[in-house]
Amino acid sequence: MEAWITELQKELPANQIMTALADRYSYSFDASFGEYLPEVVVQAKNKFQVVSVLKIANTYEIPVYPRGQGTCLSGGPLPVHGGIVLDLSQWPEAINVRADDLTVVVSPSTLTANINKAAEKHGLMYAPDPSSAHVATIGGNLAENSGGPRGLKYGVTKDFVLGLEVVTPEGEIIRTGGQTIKNVTGFDLTKLLVGSEGTLGVITEATLKLIPKPPRIQTVMAVFDDVRLAGRAISKTLTSGVLPSKMEFMDQACIRAVENFQPAGLPVNARAIIIIELDGHPEALKIERKLVEEIMRDLGAKDTVIPESEEEAVKIWQARKQVSPAIAKIKPTKVSEDATVPRSKIPDMMDRMQEIKEKYDVEVVVFGHAGDGNLHPNILCDKRNQEEMARVELAVEELFQAAIELGGTLSGEHGIGTMKAPFMESEVGEAGLSMMKRIKDSWDPNGIMNPGKIFAEKGQKLVLRSEP
Amino acid sequence: MEAWITELQKELPANQIMTALADRYSYSFDASFGEYLPEVVVQAKNKFQVVSVLKIANTYEIPVYPRGQGTCLSGGPLPVHGGIVLDLSQWPEAINVRADDLTVVVSPSTLTANINKAAEKHGLMYAPDPSSAHVATIGGNLAENSGGPRGLKYGVTKDFVLGLEVVTPEGEIIRTGGQTIKNVTGFDLTKLLVGSEGTLGVITEATLKLIPKPPRIQTVMAVFDDVRLAGRAISKTLTSGVLPSKMEFMDQACIRAVENFQPAGLPVNARAIIIIELDGHPEALKIERKLVEEIMRDLGAKDTVIPESEEEAVKIWQARKQVSPAIAKIKPTKVSEDATVPRSKIPDMMDRMQEIKEKYDVEVVVFGHAGDGNLHPNILCDKRNQEEMARVELAVEELFQAAIELGGTLSGEHGIGTMKAPFMESEVGEAGLSMMKRIKDSWDPNGIMNPGKIFAEKGQKLVLRSEP
């Protein structure tokens, strides 16, 4: 037995340390690509155990990969260099709503959807709503700065974090930010840590902001015969004075996939639909609903649909949530992207996706959070087909290039992880990447926290193919 | 002539470099305390000039203090160790609204109020509205992460910054973030730089987020006979489902000071007033206005006032803006604080302020952004009176302590600068401060960027008294 494993066994209960191959195998993958076996899995259940693990890992220079429920789409929790997977999902869930402060304090293992449920009991809302909210932990959301449909109006995870408790790579407990809405006391470590993908420390507690829950919501679905017209309608709506809470796009392939998977009555002959949610006072919603219907028709929608009941509205949104599982049925492998462009460039990005699809003869379906330029082109393929996957790799690379050329970014909400690390320099430049690396090196001199993520290794390339 | 000054003269036009005592004296102070003479003032007008200045300064290890209009309340631009004041206020103002993207690109010298004016032409809004918006530059707002009344609903400067162009302390130009609403590409350098008080680099361009301008606003003024009741009304309103755009507090001393200074018809016999602004659709505003009036009366307001015309509403908000100049007439010196507490602790903080006022026999008036717990207790005094100023220093220290004990923070929006640096460790802890310092040292190994700010020097204390 290695000395560092013996040390871990001295500090933590035996049933929280796993070394058997079957256990380690369960932690070797996430929802992205690649499989890597860790040497040990540690299930930490409180901050002192995290401190113990990090101190030992730092002393012996063993990599540590924090992990929640493993739903990451960019490889965040993958133990690419062996070492320790630090599973935080077994930590007891804790949700402490402070209604008078409009805040909530949560443990890292809390499922995101449960935070919103707890807030609703007080007439409040935790706005970030990643599609994985029912299965993913807030710890993972914080590490990746998760988005979601409501990001359009309310912002993403980062916009709702007031303070953190964090264990540094050297095993010190620090508190960042606090409990107040405004705070300019020194550098904003909170917003640096949120979205740092577990490369700077382990988040052990978070204080989140809540807002009053809007009194009513109103759904509108707009049906288009032309994808480009839909793209224009999206980019134009937001300059018309209305700020919807959600504005989601689905192309024909997605519509049909959902109708085959779990029929919801979507218009299968439409080339694209836009599903919009407005929220606010009932009186204001009546006015905004009419306005949105007018805009959609003016910009070429052949139809707009207003659900006749709340159940019908729920059904439409349920259909949107089913896109990801539904398209996964079409082909064995799904490469889910989230390159994001400025809103006015949505129609151009749609053209580029069409070109890329034809050029590399790959199957691309598109859906996503169109209102903030954050589309999800998904390439459907079969990872056992090496020749096809080689074309997919080229298509993905060109997709990234297109987004950057249009003034956009590699990732709107999924993170960089292992998958996009090789493309970082093309977006942020050599000097920009070096300033990020300086922070990393100053916080984690031994490089133990989630190595192999964000920062590419020399010569690293996008690889979606299995090892030959 | 020193070698580094000769180097500067080679790189920049002669009329942009000032070494005369009278010129240097104009740059020796800001809106806070203390006077420090720089050796040189450089007026940079483009990013390449900033690069030249920083490269020379870094080579010769000369301190550089970026400065906008010098309205800082915490000592941000003070040249505490001599060296170069880098004046960015003479840079040509540039405001490039990209309406379809809901963004605007600005130069650092742009007056903040002008950004909102430009946005309004497109039906859009730049929400952050520091009280100094008409005289302060966006560069200063970015450095200090300025707040303002509308922070309650919309957030502060940081929440509206999508991307930056920055010159690093070693003179490299980097771009952070971008033009998209969602972006999780690597560490969030944008939000690290905003609020870093010029200690990590010089911001030379910013891409800001715009939002649709709300169609209508509605002002409500609530009049109280009891300060503590007003405090409770503030902390309770926000859990009643309404999110006002502004919620401002003024105590009797502020009301009377304004009425003496520029009469606006405020109720001079009230112990406190709360001024609320709601925004949204006219129909929704009618409902919310009634709701807010009910809440205020239920919680003890003796009266609520609805302005009869837009002019009257403007007059009330104008009165709120006059508080700072009006109270400055009462005594020669005004120590403006912005310690901030969780919203539920506003009544407790008001009690603590009353105790401190009595204990140290100092004149304290209170106003501010009560809706987000960000009150501005102002101590009115005379800086020529050494004995009084000694009491003021103790009162300020105890005010900070009270805010931290109540779960709050040293600074909600004014920044740490020189004034609050000695108190940093009491809020963020030794380990937390050390993690901030690591970032500073890794970015600025020679310590040239705005030294003496945020991080206290050994033995540094709060000093409001002039040199004896």
Coordinates of N, CA and C in Angstrom, one line a residue, chain A residues 99-102 122 124 144-145 147-149 151 156 158-159 168-170 172-175 177 179-189 191-192 194-197 199-200 209-213 215 235-236 238-239 241-243 281 283-284 287-288 338 340-345 369 372 374 406-416 424 427-428 431-432 435-440 442-445 454-455, chain B residues 99-102 122 124 144-145 147-149 151-152 156 158-159 168-170 172-175 177 179-189 191-192 194-197 199-200 209-213 215 235-236 238-239 241-243 281 283-284 287-288 338 340-345 369 372 374 406-416 424 427-428 431-432 435-440 442-445 454-455:
Chain A
A99 N -34.9 33.7 5.0 CA -35.9 34.4 4.1 C -35.8 35.9 4.3
D100 N -35.5 36.4 5.5 CA -35.5 37.8 5.7 C -34.2 38.5 5.0
D101 N -33.2 37.6 4.8 CA -32.0 38.2 4.1 C -32.1 37.9 2.6
L102 N -33.1 37.1 2.2 CA -33.2 36.6 0.8 C -31.9 35.9 0.4
H122 N -41.0 29.9 0.7 CA -41.0 31.3 1.3 C -41.3 32.4 0.2
L124 N -39.9 32.6 -2.6 CA -38.7 33.1 -3.2 C -38.3 32.2 -4.3
E144 N -18.6 24.6 -12.2 CA -18.7 24.8 -13.7 C -19.4 26.1 -14.1
N145 N -19.9 26.9 -13.1 CA -20.8 28.1 -13.3 C -21.9 27.7 -14.3
G147 N -25.3 27.2 -16.4 CA -26.3 28.2 -16.9 C -27.7 27.6 -16.8
G148 N -28.5 27.7 -17.9 CA -29.8 27.2 -17.9 C -30.7 28.2 -18.6
P149 N -32.0 27.8 -19.0 CA -32.8 28.7 -19.7 C -33.1 30.0 -19.1
G151 N -31.2 31.8 -17.5 CA -30.1 32.7 -17.6 C -30.3 34.0 -18.4
V156 N -26.6 33.5 -14.5 CA -26.2 32.1 -14.3 C -25.8 31.9 -12.9
K158 N -23.1 32.0 -11.1 CA -22.2 33.0 -10.5 C -23.0 34.2 -10.1
D159 N -24.0 34.6 -10.8 CA -24.8 35.8 -10.4 C -25.6 35.6 -9.1
T168 N -8.5 25.4 0.4 CA -7.4 25.7 -0.6 C -6.6 24.4 -0.9
P169 N -5.9 24.4 -2.0 CA -5.1 23.2 -2.3 C -4.2 22.8 -1.2
E170 N -3.8 23.7 -0.4 CA -2.9 23.4 0.7 C -3.6 23.0 2.0
E172 N -6.1 24.8 3.7 CA -6.6 25.9 4.6 C -8.0 26.2 4.3
I173 N -8.8 26.4 5.3 CA -10.2 26.8 5.1 C -10.3 28.3 5.0
I174 N -10.9 28.8 3.9 CA -11.1 30.3 3.8 C -12.6 30.5 3.5
R175 N -13.0 31.7 3.9 CA -14.4 32.2 3.5 C -14.2 33.3 2.5
G177 N -16.3 36.4 0.0 CA -17.5 37.1 0.0 C -18.2 37.1 1.3
Q179 N -22.5 37.5 3.2 CA -23.9 37.3 3.2 C -24.6 38.5 2.6
T180 N -23.9 39.5 2.2 CA -24.5 40.7 1.8 C -24.6 40.8 0.2
I181 N -25.5 41.6 -0.2 CA -25.7 41.7 -1.7 C -24.6 42.5 -2.3
K182 N -24.1 43.5 -1.6 CA -23.0 44.3 -2.1 C -21.8 44.0 -1.2
N183 N -20.6 43.9 -1.9 CA -19.4 43.6 -1.1 C -18.2 43.9 -2.1
V184 N -17.4 44.8 -1.7 CA -16.2 45.2 -2.5 C -15.0 45.1 -1.7
T185 N -15.0 44.1 -0.7 CA -13.9 44.0 0.2 C -12.8 43.1 -0.4
G186 N -11.8 43.8 -1.1 CA -10.7 43.0 -1.7 C -11.1 42.3 -3.0
F187 N -10.2 41.5 -3.4 CA -10.4 40.8 -4.7 C -11.6 39.9 -4.6
D188 N -12.4 39.7 -5.7 CA -13.6 38.9 -5.7 C -13.2 37.4 -5.9
L189 N -12.8 36.8 -4.8 CA -12.4 35.4 -4.9 C -13.6 34.5 -5.2
K191 N -16.2 35.0 -7.2 CA -16.5 34.9 -8.6 C -15.3 34.3 -9.4
L192 N -14.1 34.3 -8.8 CA -13.0 33.6 -9.4 C -13.1 32.1 -9.2
V194 N -16.0 30.4 -8.6 CA -17.2 29.8 -9.3 C -16.8 29.8 -10.8
G195 N -16.8 28.6 -11.3 CA -16.4 28.4 -12.7 C -15.0 28.1 -12.9
S196 N -14.2 27.9 -11.8 CA -12.8 27.5 -12.0 C -12.6 26.0 -12.1
E197 N -13.7 25.3 -12.1 CA -13.7 23.9 -12.5 C -12.9 23.0 -11.5
T199 N -10.2 23.6 -10.0 CA -8.7 23.7 -10.2 C -8.1 24.6 -9.1
L200 N -8.9 25.3 -8.3 CA -8.3 26.2 -7.3 C -8.6 25.8 -5.9
K209 N -27.9 33.8 -3.3 CA -28.9 34.9 -3.3 C -30.2 34.3 -3.8
L210 N -31.3 34.8 -3.1 CA -32.7 34.4 -3.6 C -33.4 35.7 -4.1
I211 N -34.4 35.6 -4.9 CA -35.2 36.8 -5.3 C -36.6 36.4 -5.1
P212 N -37.5 37.5 -5.1 CA -38.9 37.2 -5.0 C -39.4 36.4 -6.2
K213 N -40.2 35.4 -5.9 CA -40.7 34.5 -7.0 C -41.7 35.3 -7.8
P215 N -45.0 36.4 -9.7 CA -46.3 35.9 -9.4 C -46.9 35.0 -10.5
S235 N -33.0 37.3 -32.2 CA -32.0 38.4 -32.0 C -32.8 39.8 -32.0
K236 N -34.0 39.8 -32.6 CA -34.7 41.1 -32.6 C -35.6 41.3 -31.4
L238 N -35.3 40.9 -28.2 CA -34.8 41.5 -27.0 C -34.6 43.0 -27.2
T239 N -34.6 43.6 -28.4 CA -34.5 45.0 -28.5 C -35.9 45.7 -28.6
G241 N -38.0 45.7 -26.1 CA -38.4 46.2 -24.8 C -38.9 45.1 -23.9
V242 N -39.0 43.8 -24.4 CA -39.4 42.7 -23.5 C -38.2 41.9 -23.1
L243 N -38.1 41.5 -21.9 CA -37.1 40.6 -21.4 C -37.7 39.3 -20.9
H281 N -46.3 40.2 -13.3 CA -47.6 40.3 -12.9 C -48.6 39.9 -14.0
E283 N -51.2 41.2 -15.2 CA -51.6 42.3 -16.0 C -50.5 42.6 -17.1
A284 N -49.3 42.6 -16.5 CA -48.2 42.9 -17.4 C -48.0 41.8 -18.4
I287 N -50.1 42.1 -21.6 CA -49.5 43.0 -22.5 C -48.3 42.4 -23.3
E288 N -47.4 41.9 -22.5 CA -46.2 41.3 -23.1 C -46.4 40.2 -24.0
D338 N -21.6 23.8 -26.8 CA -22.3 25.0 -26.3 C -21.5 26.3 -26.6
T340 N -20.9 29.8 -27.9 CA -21.9 30.9 -27.8 C -21.5 32.1 -28.5
V341 N -22.4 32.8 -29.1 CA -22.1 34.0 -29.9 C -22.9 35.2 -29.5
P342 N -22.5 36.4 -29.8 CA -23.3 37.6 -29.5 C -24.7 37.4 -30.2
R343 N -25.7 38.0 -29.5 CA -27.1 37.6 -30.0 C -27.3 38.0 -31.4
S344 N -26.7 39.1 -31.9 CA -27.0 39.5 -33.3 C -26.4 38.5 -34.3
K345 N -25.5 37.6 -33.8 CA -24.8 36.7 -34.7 C -25.5 35.3 -34.8
H369 N -30.4 27.7 -25.6 CA -30.8 28.9 -25.0 C -30.6 30.1 -25.9
D372 N -29.8 34.0 -25.2 CA -28.5 34.6 -24.9 C -27.4 34.1 -25.8
N374 N -26.7 31.2 -26.7 CA -26.0 30.0 -26.3 C -26.8 28.8 -26.8
L406 N -17.0 34.8 -34.9 CA -18.2 35.6 -34.8 C -18.2 36.4 -33.5
G407 N -17.1 36.5 -32.8 CA -17.1 37.3 -31.6 C -17.6 36.5 -30.4
G408 N -17.7 35.2 -30.5 CA -18.3 34.4 -29.4 C -17.2 33.7 -28.6
T409 N -17.6 32.6 -27.9 CA -16.8 32.0 -27.0 C -16.9 30.4 -27.1
L410 N -15.9 29.7 -26.7 CA -15.8 28.3 -26.8 C -16.9 27.6 -26.0
S411 N -17.2 28.2 -24.8 CA -18.2 27.6 -23.9 C -19.0 28.6 -23.2
G412 N -20.4 28.4 -23.4 CA -21.3 29.3 -22.7 C -21.6 28.8 -21.3
E413 N -21.7 27.5 -21.1 CA -22.1 27.0 -19.8 C -21.6 25.6 -19.5
H414 N -21.0 24.9 -20.4 CA -20.6 23.5 -20.1 C -19.2 23.4 -19.5
G415 N -18.4 24.5 -19.7 CA -17.0 24.5 -19.1 C -16.0 24.0 -20.1
I416 N -14.7 24.2 -19.8 CA -13.6 23.8 -20.7 C -13.2 22.4 -20.5
M424 N -8.2 26.8 -25.8 CA -8.2 28.0 -24.9 C -7.4 29.1 -25.5
E427 N -8.8 31.4 -28.1 CA -9.8 32.5 -27.6 C -9.1 33.5 -26.8
V428 N -8.4 33.1 -25.7 CA -7.9 34.1 -24.8 C -6.5 34.6 -25.0
A431 N -1.0 35.6 -23.8 CA -0.8 36.4 -22.6 C -2.0 36.2 -21.6
G432 N -3.2 36.1 -22.2 CA -4.4 35.9 -21.3 C -4.3 34.6 -20.6
M435 N -1.9 34.7 -17.7 CA -2.3 35.3 -16.5 C -3.2 34.4 -15.7
M436 N -4.0 33.6 -16.4 CA -4.8 32.6 -15.7 C -3.9 31.6 -15.0
K437 N -2.9 31.1 -15.7 CA -2.0 30.1 -15.2 C -1.2 30.6 -14.0
R438 N -0.9 31.9 -14.0 CA -0.2 32.5 -12.8 C -1.0 32.3 -11.6
I439 N -2.4 32.6 -11.7 CA -3.2 32.4 -10.5 C -3.2 31.0 -10.1
K440 N -3.4 30.1 -11.0 CA -3.4 28.6 -10.7 C -2.1 28.3 -10.0
S442 N 0.0 30.1 -8.3 CA 0.2 30.7 -7.0 C -0.7 30.1 -6.0
W443 N -1.8 29.6 -6.4 CA -2.7 29.0 -5.4 C -2.4 27.5 -5.2
D444 N -1.9 26.9 -6.2 CA -1.7 25.4 -6.1 C -0.3 25.1 -6.7
P445 N 0.7 25.4 -5.9 CA 2.1 25.3 -6.4 C 2.4 23.9 -6.8
I454 N -8.9 22.8 -18.1 CA -8.7 24.2 -18.5 C -7.4 24.4 -19.3
F455 N -6.3 24.0 -18.6 CA -5.0 24.3 -19.2 C -4.5 23.1 -20.0
Chain B
A99 N -26.8 47.7 -30.5 CA -28.2 47.5 -29.9 C -28.7 46.1 -30.1
D100 N -28.3 45.5 -31.3 CA -28.8 44.1 -31.5 C -28.2 43.1 -30.6
D101 N -27.0 43.4 -30.1 CA -26.4 42.5 -29.1 C -26.7 42.9 -27.7
L102 N -27.4 44.0 -27.5 CA -27.6 44.5 -26.2 C -26.3 44.7 -25.4
H122 N -31.7 53.8 -27.7 CA -32.1 52.6 -28.4 C -33.1 51.8 -27.5
L124 N -32.8 51.1 -24.5 CA -32.0 50.2 -23.6 C -31.6 51.0 -22.3
E144 N -13.4 50.2 -9.0 CA -14.0 50.1 -7.7 C -15.2 49.3 -7.6
N145 N -15.7 48.8 -8.7 CA -17.0 48.0 -8.7 C -18.1 48.9 -8.1
G147 N -21.5 50.9 -7.0 CA -22.9 50.4 -6.8 C -23.8 51.5 -7.2
G148 N -24.7 51.9 -6.4 CA -25.8 52.9 -6.7 C -27.1 52.3 -6.3
P149 N -28.1 53.2 -6.3 CA -29.5 52.8 -5.8 C -30.1 51.6 -6.6
G151 N -28.8 49.2 -7.7 CA -28.1 47.9 -7.4 C -29.1 46.9 -6.8
L152 N -30.1 47.4 -6.1 CA -31.1 46.6 -5.4 C -31.7 45.6 -6.4
V156 N -24.7 45.6 -9.5 CA -23.7 46.6 -9.5 C -22.9 46.6 -10.8
K158 N -20.1 45.3 -11.7 CA -19.6 44.0 -12.1 C -20.6 43.2 -12.8
D159 N -21.8 43.3 -12.4 CA -22.9 42.5 -13.1 C -23.2 42.9 -14.5
T168 N -1.5 44.6 -18.6 CA -1.0 44.0 -17.3 C 0.1 44.8 -16.7
P169 N 0.5 44.6 -15.5 CA 1.5 45.4 -14.9 C 2.9 45.3 -15.6
E170 N 3.0 44.2 -16.4 CA 4.3 44.1 -17.2 C 4.1 44.7 -18.6
E172 N 1.6 43.9 -21.0 CA 1.0 43.1 -22.0 C -0.4 43.5 -22.2
I173 N -1.0 43.5 -23.4 CA -2.4 43.8 -23.6 C -3.1 42.4 -23.6
I174 N -4.1 42.3 -22.7 CA -4.9 41.1 -22.7 C -6.4 41.4 -22.9
R175 N -7.2 40.5 -23.4 CA -8.6 40.7 -23.4 C -9.3 39.6 -22.6
G177 N -13.0 37.9 -20.9 CA -14.4 37.7 -21.2 C -14.6 37.9 -22.7
Q179 N -18.0 39.2 -25.7 CA -19.2 40.0 -26.0 C -20.5 39.2 -25.7
T180 N -20.3 38.0 -25.2 CA -21.5 37.2 -25.0 C -22.0 37.2 -23.5
I181 N -23.3 36.9 -23.4 CA -23.9 37.0 -22.0 C -23.4 35.8 -21.2
K182 N -23.2 34.7 -21.8 CA -22.7 33.5 -21.1 C -21.3 33.2 -21.6
N183 N -20.4 32.9 -20.6 CA -19.0 32.7 -21.0 C -18.3 32.0 -19.8
V184 N -17.9 30.7 -20.0 CA -17.3 30.0 -18.9 C -15.9 29.5 -19.4
T185 N -15.3 30.3 -20.3 CA -14.0 29.9 -20.9 C -12.8 30.3 -19.9
G186 N -12.5 29.4 -19.1 CA -11.3 29.6 -18.1 C -11.7 30.5 -17.0
F187 N -10.7 30.9 -16.2 CA -10.9 31.7 -15.0 C -11.6 33.1 -15.4
D188 N -12.5 33.6 -14.5 CA -13.2 34.8 -14.8 C -12.3 36.0 -14.4
L189 N -11.4 36.3 -15.3 CA -10.5 37.5 -15.1 C -11.3 38.8 -15.1
K191 N -14.3 39.5 -13.8 CA -14.8 39.8 -12.5 C -13.8 39.9 -11.4
L192 N -12.6 39.4 -11.7 CA -11.5 39.6 -10.8 C -10.9 41.0 -10.9
V194 N -12.6 43.7 -12.2 CA -13.5 44.7 -11.8 C -13.6 44.7 -10.2
G195 N -13.3 45.8 -9.6 CA -13.2 45.9 -8.1 C -11.8 45.6 -7.6
S196 N -10.8 45.4 -8.4 CA -9.5 45.2 -7.9 C -8.7 46.5 -7.7
E197 N -9.4 47.6 -7.8 CA -8.9 48.9 -7.4 C -7.6 49.3 -8.1
T199 N -5.1 47.5 -8.8 CA -3.9 46.9 -8.3 C -3.4 45.7 -9.2
L200 N -4.2 45.4 -10.3 CA -3.8 44.3 -11.1 C -3.5 44.6 -12.6
K209 N -23.0 45.2 -20.6 CA -24.3 44.6 -20.9 C -25.3 45.7 -20.8
L210 N -26.3 45.7 -21.7 CA -27.4 46.6 -21.6 C -28.7 45.7 -21.5
I211 N -29.7 46.3 -20.9 CA -31.0 45.6 -20.8 C -32.1 46.5 -21.3
P212 N -33.3 45.9 -21.7 CA -34.4 46.7 -22.2 C -34.8 47.7 -21.1
K213 N -35.0 49.0 -21.5 CA -35.4 50.0 -20.5 C -36.8 49.7 -20.0
P215 N -40.6 50.2 -19.2 CA -41.5 51.2 -19.8 C -41.9 52.3 -18.9
S235 N -36.5 45.7 5.6 CA -36.1 44.3 5.6 C -37.3 43.4 5.3
K236 N -38.5 43.9 5.6 CA -39.7 43.1 5.3 C -40.2 43.2 3.9
L238 N -39.0 43.2 1.0 CA -38.4 42.3 -0.1 C -38.9 40.9 0.0
T239 N -39.5 40.5 1.2 CA -40.0 39.1 1.3 C -41.5 39.1 0.9
G241 N -42.7 39.8 -2.1 CA -42.9 39.5 -3.5 C -42.6 40.7 -4.4
V242 N -42.3 41.8 -3.9 CA -42.0 43.0 -4.8 C -40.5 43.2 -4.8
L243 N -40.0 43.5 -5.9 CA -38.5 43.8 -6.0 C -38.4 45.2 -6.6
H281 N -44.2 47.5 -16.3 CA -45.4 47.9 -17.1 C -46.3 48.7 -16.2
E283 N -49.5 48.8 -15.9 CA -50.5 48.0 -15.2 C -49.9 47.3 -14.0
A284 N -48.8 46.7 -14.1 CA -48.1 46.1 -13.0 C -47.7 47.1 -11.9
I287 N -50.5 47.9 -9.4 CA -50.7 46.8 -8.4 C -49.6 46.9 -7.4
E288 N -48.3 47.0 -7.9 CA -47.2 47.0 -6.9 C -47.2 48.2 -6.1
D338 N -19.6 53.0 4.3 CA -20.5 52.2 3.5 C -20.5 50.7 4.0
T340 N -21.7 47.4 5.2 CA -23.0 46.8 4.7 C -23.3 45.6 5.5
V341 N -24.6 45.4 5.8 CA -25.0 44.2 6.6 C -26.1 43.4 5.8
P342 N -26.3 42.1 6.2 CA -27.4 41.4 5.6 C -28.7 42.1 5.9
R343 N -29.7 42.0 5.0 CA -30.9 42.9 5.1 C -31.6 42.8 6.4
S344 N -31.7 41.6 6.9 CA -32.5 41.4 8.2 C -31.8 42.1 9.4
K345 N -30.5 42.5 9.2 CA -29.8 43.1 10.3 C -29.8 44.7 10.2
H369 N -28.5 53.1 0.5 CA -29.3 52.1 -0.3 C -29.7 51.0 0.7
D372 N -30.5 47.1 0.0 CA -29.6 46.0 0.0 C -28.6 46.0 1.2
N374 N -27.0 48.4 2.4 CA -25.9 49.2 2.2 C -26.1 50.7 2.6
L406 N -22.2 41.7 12.7 CA -23.6 41.4 12.2 C -23.6 40.6 10.9
G407 N -22.5 40.1 10.5 CA -22.4 39.2 9.3 C -22.3 40.1 8.1
G408 N -21.8 41.3 8.2 CA -21.7 42.2 7.1 C -20.3 42.4 6.6
T409 N -20.1 43.5 5.9 CA -18.8 43.7 5.2 C -18.3 45.1 5.4
L410 N -17.0 45.3 5.4 CA -16.4 46.6 5.5 C -16.8 47.6 4.5
S411 N -17.0 47.1 3.3 CA -17.4 48.1 2.2 C -18.4 47.4 1.2
G412 N -19.5 48.1 1.0 CA -20.5 47.7 0.1 C -20.2 48.2 -1.3
E413 N -19.6 49.4 -1.4 CA -19.5 50.0 -2.8 C -18.3 51.0 -2.9
H414 N -17.8 51.5 -1.8 CA -16.7 52.5 -1.9 C -15.3 52.0 -2.1
G415 N -15.1 50.7 -1.8 CA -13.8 50.1 -1.9 C -13.0 50.2 -0.6
I416 N -11.8 49.5 -0.6 CA -11.0 49.4 0.5 C -9.9 50.5 0.5
M424 N -8.8 44.8 6.7 CA -9.1 43.6 5.8 C -9.0 42.3 6.5
E427 N -11.9 40.9 8.5 CA -13.0 40.4 7.7 C -12.7 39.1 7.0
V428 N -11.6 39.1 6.2 CA -11.4 37.9 5.4 C -10.4 36.9 6.0
A431 N -5.7 33.7 6.2 CA -5.5 32.8 5.0 C -6.2 33.4 3.8
G432 N -7.4 34.0 4.0 CA -8.1 34.6 2.8 C -7.3 35.8 2.2
M435 N -4.4 34.5 0.2 CA -4.8 34.0 -1.2 C -5.0 35.2 -2.1
M436 N -5.5 36.3 -1.6 CA -5.6 37.5 -2.5 C -4.2 38.0 -2.8
K437 N -3.3 38.0 -1.8 CA -2.0 38.6 -2.0 C -1.2 37.7 -3.0
R438 N -1.5 36.4 -3.0 CA -0.8 35.5 -4.0 C -1.1 35.9 -5.4
I439 N -2.4 36.3 -5.6 CA -2.8 36.7 -7.0 C -2.1 38.0 -7.4
K440 N -2.1 38.9 -6.4 CA -1.4 40.2 -6.6 C 0.1 40.0 -7.0
S442 N 1.6 37.4 -8.1 CA 1.8 36.6 -9.4 C 1.6 37.5 -10.6
W443 N 0.7 38.5 -10.5 CA 0.4 39.4 -11.6 C 1.4 40.5 -11.7
D444 N 1.8 41.0 -10.5 CA 2.6 42.2 -10.4 C 3.8 42.0 -9.5
P445 N 4.8 41.2 -10.0 CA 5.9 40.8 -9.1 C 6.7 41.9 -8.6
I454 N -5.7 48.3 -0.7 CA -6.3 46.9 -0.3 C -5.4 46.2 0.8
F455 N -4.1 46.1 0.5 CA -3.3 45.3 1.4 C -2.5 46.3 2.3

